[in-house]
Protein backbone atom coordinates (compact mmCIF):
# COMPACT_ATOMS: atom_id res chain seq x y z
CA UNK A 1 0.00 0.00 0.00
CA UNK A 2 2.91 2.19 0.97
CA UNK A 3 4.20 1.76 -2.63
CA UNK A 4 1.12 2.58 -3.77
CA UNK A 5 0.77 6.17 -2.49
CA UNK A 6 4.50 6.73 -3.23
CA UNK A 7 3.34 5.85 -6.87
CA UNK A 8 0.18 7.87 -6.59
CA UNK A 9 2.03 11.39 -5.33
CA UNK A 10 4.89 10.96 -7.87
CA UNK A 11 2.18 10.62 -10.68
CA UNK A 12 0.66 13.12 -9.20
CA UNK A 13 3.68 15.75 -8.96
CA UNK A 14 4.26 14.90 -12.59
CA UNK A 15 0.98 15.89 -13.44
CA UNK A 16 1.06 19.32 -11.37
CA UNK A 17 4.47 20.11 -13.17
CA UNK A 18 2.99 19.48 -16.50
CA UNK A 19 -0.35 21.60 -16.07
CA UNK A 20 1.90 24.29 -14.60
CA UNK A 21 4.58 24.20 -17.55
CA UNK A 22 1.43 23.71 -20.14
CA UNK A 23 -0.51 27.16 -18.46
CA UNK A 24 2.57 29.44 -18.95
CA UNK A 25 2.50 31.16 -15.93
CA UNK A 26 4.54 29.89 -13.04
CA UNK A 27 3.62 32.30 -10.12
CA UNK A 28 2.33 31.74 -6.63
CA UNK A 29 -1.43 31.65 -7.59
CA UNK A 30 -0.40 27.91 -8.68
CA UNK A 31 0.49 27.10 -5.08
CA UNK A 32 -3.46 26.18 -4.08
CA UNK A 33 -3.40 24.19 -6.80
CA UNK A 34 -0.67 22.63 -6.28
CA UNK A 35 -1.42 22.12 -2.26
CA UNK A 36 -5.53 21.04 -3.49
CA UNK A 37 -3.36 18.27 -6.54
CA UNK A 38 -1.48 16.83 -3.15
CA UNK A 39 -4.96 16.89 -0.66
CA UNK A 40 -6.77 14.77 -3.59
CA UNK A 41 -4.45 12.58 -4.46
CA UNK A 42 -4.55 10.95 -0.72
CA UNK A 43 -7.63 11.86 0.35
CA UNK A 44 -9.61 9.02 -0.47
CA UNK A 45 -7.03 7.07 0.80
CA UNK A 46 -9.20 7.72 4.08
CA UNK A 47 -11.70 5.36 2.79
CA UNK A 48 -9.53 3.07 4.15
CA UNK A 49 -9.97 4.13 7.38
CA UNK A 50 -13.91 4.74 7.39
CA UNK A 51 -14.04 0.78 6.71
CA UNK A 52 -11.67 -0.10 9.73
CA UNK A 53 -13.29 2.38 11.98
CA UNK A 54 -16.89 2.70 11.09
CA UNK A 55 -17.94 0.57 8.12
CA UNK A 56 -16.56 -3.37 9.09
CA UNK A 57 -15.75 -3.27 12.92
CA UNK A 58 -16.41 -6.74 13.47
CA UNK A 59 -13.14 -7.83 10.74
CA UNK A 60 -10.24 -8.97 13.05
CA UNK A 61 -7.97 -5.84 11.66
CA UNK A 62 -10.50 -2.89 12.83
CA UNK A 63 -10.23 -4.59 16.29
CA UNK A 64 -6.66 -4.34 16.08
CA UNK A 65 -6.59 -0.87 14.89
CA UNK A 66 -8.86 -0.22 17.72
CA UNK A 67 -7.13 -1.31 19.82
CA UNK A 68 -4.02 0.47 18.76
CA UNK A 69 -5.11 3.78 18.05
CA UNK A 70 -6.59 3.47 22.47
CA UNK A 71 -2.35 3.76 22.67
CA UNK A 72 -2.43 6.52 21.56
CA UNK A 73 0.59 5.64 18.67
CA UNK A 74 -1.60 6.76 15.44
CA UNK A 75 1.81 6.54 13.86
CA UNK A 76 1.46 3.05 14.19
CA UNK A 77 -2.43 3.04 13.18
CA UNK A 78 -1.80 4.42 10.14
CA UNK A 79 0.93 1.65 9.09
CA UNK A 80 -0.82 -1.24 10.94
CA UNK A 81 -4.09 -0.05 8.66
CA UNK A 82 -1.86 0.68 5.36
CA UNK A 83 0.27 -2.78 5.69
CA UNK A 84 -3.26 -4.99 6.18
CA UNK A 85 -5.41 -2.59 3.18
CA UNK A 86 -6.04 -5.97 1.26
CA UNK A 87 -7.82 -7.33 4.72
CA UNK A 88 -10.17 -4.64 3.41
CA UNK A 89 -13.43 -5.46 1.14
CA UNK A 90 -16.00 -3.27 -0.57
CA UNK A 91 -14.54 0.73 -0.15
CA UNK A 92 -16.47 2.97 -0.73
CA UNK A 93 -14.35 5.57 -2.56
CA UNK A 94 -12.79 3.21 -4.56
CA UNK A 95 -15.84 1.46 -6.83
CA UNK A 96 -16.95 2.20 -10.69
CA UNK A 97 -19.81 3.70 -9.36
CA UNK A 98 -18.26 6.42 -6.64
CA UNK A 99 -15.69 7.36 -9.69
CA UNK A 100 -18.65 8.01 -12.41
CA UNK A 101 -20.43 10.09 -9.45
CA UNK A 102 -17.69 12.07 -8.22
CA UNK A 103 -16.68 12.79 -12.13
CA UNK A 104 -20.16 14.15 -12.43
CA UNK A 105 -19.36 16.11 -9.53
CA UNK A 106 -15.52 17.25 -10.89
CA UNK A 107 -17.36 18.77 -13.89
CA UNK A 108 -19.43 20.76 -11.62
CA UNK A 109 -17.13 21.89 -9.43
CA UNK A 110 -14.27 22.93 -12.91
CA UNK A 111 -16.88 24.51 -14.54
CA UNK A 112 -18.54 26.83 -11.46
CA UNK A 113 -15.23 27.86 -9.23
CA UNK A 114 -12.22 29.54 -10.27
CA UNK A 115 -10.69 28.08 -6.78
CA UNK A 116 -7.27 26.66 -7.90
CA UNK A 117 -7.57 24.44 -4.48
CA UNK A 118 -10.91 23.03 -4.96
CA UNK A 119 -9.69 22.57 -8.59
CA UNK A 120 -6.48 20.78 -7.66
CA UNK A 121 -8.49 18.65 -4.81
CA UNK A 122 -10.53 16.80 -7.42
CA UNK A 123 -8.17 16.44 -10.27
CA UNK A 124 -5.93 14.93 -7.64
CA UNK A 125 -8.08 12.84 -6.55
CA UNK A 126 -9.78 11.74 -9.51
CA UNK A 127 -5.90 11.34 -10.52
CA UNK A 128 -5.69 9.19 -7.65
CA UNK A 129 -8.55 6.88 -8.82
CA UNK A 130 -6.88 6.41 -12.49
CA UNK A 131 -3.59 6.13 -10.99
CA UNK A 132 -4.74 2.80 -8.88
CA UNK A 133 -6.67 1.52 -11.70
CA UNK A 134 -4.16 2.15 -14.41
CA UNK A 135 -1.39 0.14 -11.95
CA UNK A 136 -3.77 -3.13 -11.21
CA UNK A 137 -4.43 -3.35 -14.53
CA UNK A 138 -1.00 -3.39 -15.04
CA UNK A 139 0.05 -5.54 -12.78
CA UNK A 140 -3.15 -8.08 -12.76
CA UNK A 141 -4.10 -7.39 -16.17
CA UNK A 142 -7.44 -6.67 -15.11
CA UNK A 143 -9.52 -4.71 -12.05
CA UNK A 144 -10.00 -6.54 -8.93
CA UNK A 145 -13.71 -7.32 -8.65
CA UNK A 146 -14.32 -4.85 -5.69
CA UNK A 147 -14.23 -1.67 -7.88
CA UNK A 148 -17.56 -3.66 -8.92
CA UNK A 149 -19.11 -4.50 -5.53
CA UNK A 150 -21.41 -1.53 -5.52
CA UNK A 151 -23.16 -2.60 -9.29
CA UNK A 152 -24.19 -5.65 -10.54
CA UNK A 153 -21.83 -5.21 -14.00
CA UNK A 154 -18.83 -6.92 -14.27
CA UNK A 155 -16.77 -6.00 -17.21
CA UNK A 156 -14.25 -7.92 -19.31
CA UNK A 157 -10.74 -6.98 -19.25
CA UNK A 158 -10.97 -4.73 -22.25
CA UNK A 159 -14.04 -3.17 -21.70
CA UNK A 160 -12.01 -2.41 -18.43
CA UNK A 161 -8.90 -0.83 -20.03
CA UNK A 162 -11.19 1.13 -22.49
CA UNK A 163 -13.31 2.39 -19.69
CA UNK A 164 -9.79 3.37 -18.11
CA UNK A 165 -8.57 5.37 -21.24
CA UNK A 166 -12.12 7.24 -20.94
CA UNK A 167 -11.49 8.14 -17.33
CA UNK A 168 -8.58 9.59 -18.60
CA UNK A 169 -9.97 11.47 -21.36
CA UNK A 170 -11.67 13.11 -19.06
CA UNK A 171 -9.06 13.97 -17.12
CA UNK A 172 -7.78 15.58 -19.97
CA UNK A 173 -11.02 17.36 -20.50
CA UNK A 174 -11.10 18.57 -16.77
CA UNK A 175 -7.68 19.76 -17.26
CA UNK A 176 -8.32 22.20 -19.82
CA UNK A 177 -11.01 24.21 -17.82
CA UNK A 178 -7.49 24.66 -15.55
CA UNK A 179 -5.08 25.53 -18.31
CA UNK A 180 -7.77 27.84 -19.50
C-alpha cells in the first residue's frame, strides 16, 4: 500500500508540473493548486480508514486498529491499517460507481469555481482513482472485482482498459477548464 501512495504522489507531482509548464504562468497563484493536486491525491485514501473504523468493525484488523489507536501511537495506526489494506473489502471511494459520481461532480465543481484548491483537490483525486486503476491493470491485467461490488456489472478486461482510457480522457477534458 505504501508503494502505492508513493506511486500515486509521484504521478501526481508529474501531473502538477505538467499543467503548470502547459498554463505558462509559473507564479504563486499555482500554489493552491498545487497544495488542493497533493490533498486529492490521498484523500480518499481515508476510505480506508472509514471501513476499519466505522464501516466493518467486526473484521479482526479494525479490532486491532482499535485497539491500537486506544495507545495513543496513530503513527502506528496508520501503518498497521496501510500494511493490512487488502484485509479490506467493498470501499467505498474506490468502486466504478463512486468514480462516475464524483466525475459528475468534478465537472461541476471545474466549470462553477475559479478556486485553484478546490480545482487541484478533485483532479488529484480523480488522478488518484486512475492512478490505482491504471497500476492493477498493469500488474493483474485486469480490475480486482471490488471496484464492482457496488453494481451488478462486471466487465471484461478490455471493456475495463477502455473504460480506463475514458477516465482519462476526461481527465484531460477537466484539465483544460485549468489551463484555460
Amino acid at each position: 500500500m505504501r508503494k502505492n501512495i508513493s506511486d500515486n504522489l509521484n504521478i501526481t507531482l508529474i501531473y502538477l508540473a505538467v499543467v503548470s509548464v502547459v498554463r505558462f504562468k509559473l507564479d504563486l497563484n499555482l500554489l493552491p493548486f498545487w497544495l488542493g493536486g497533493l490533498i486529492g491525491s490521498v484523500i480518499l485514501y481515508s476510505d480506508y480508514f472509514f471501513q476499519v473504523f466505522l464501516v466493518q468493525p467486526e473484521l479482526e484488523m479494525s479490532k486491532e486498529a482499535k485497539r491500537r489507536y486506544k495507545t495513543g501511537d496513530y503513527k502506528e495506526v496508520f501503518r498497521y491499517v496501510f500494511d493490512h489494506a487488502t484485509e479490506i473489502k467493498s470501499l467505498t471511494f474506490h468502486t466504478i460507481l463512486f468514480q462516475v459520481i464524483f466525475t459528475v461532480f468534478a465537472f461541476f465543481i471545474m466549470t462553477s469555481t475559479s478556486s485553484f484548491l478546490g480545482q487541484g483537490i478533485v483532479v488529484g483525486a480523480l488522478l488518484s482513482l486512475l492512478t490505482k486503476q491504471y497500476l492493477e491493470i498493469k500488474l493483474n491485467g485486469r480490475l480486482n472485482d471490488d471496484w464492482f461490488s457496488r453494481i451488478n456489472v462486471n466487465l471484461p478486461p478490455q471493456s475495463q482498459k477502455i473504460y480506463l482510457l475514458v477516465m482519462a480522457g476526461i481527465l484531460v477534458l477537466l484539465t483544460g477548464f485549468i489551463i484555460k
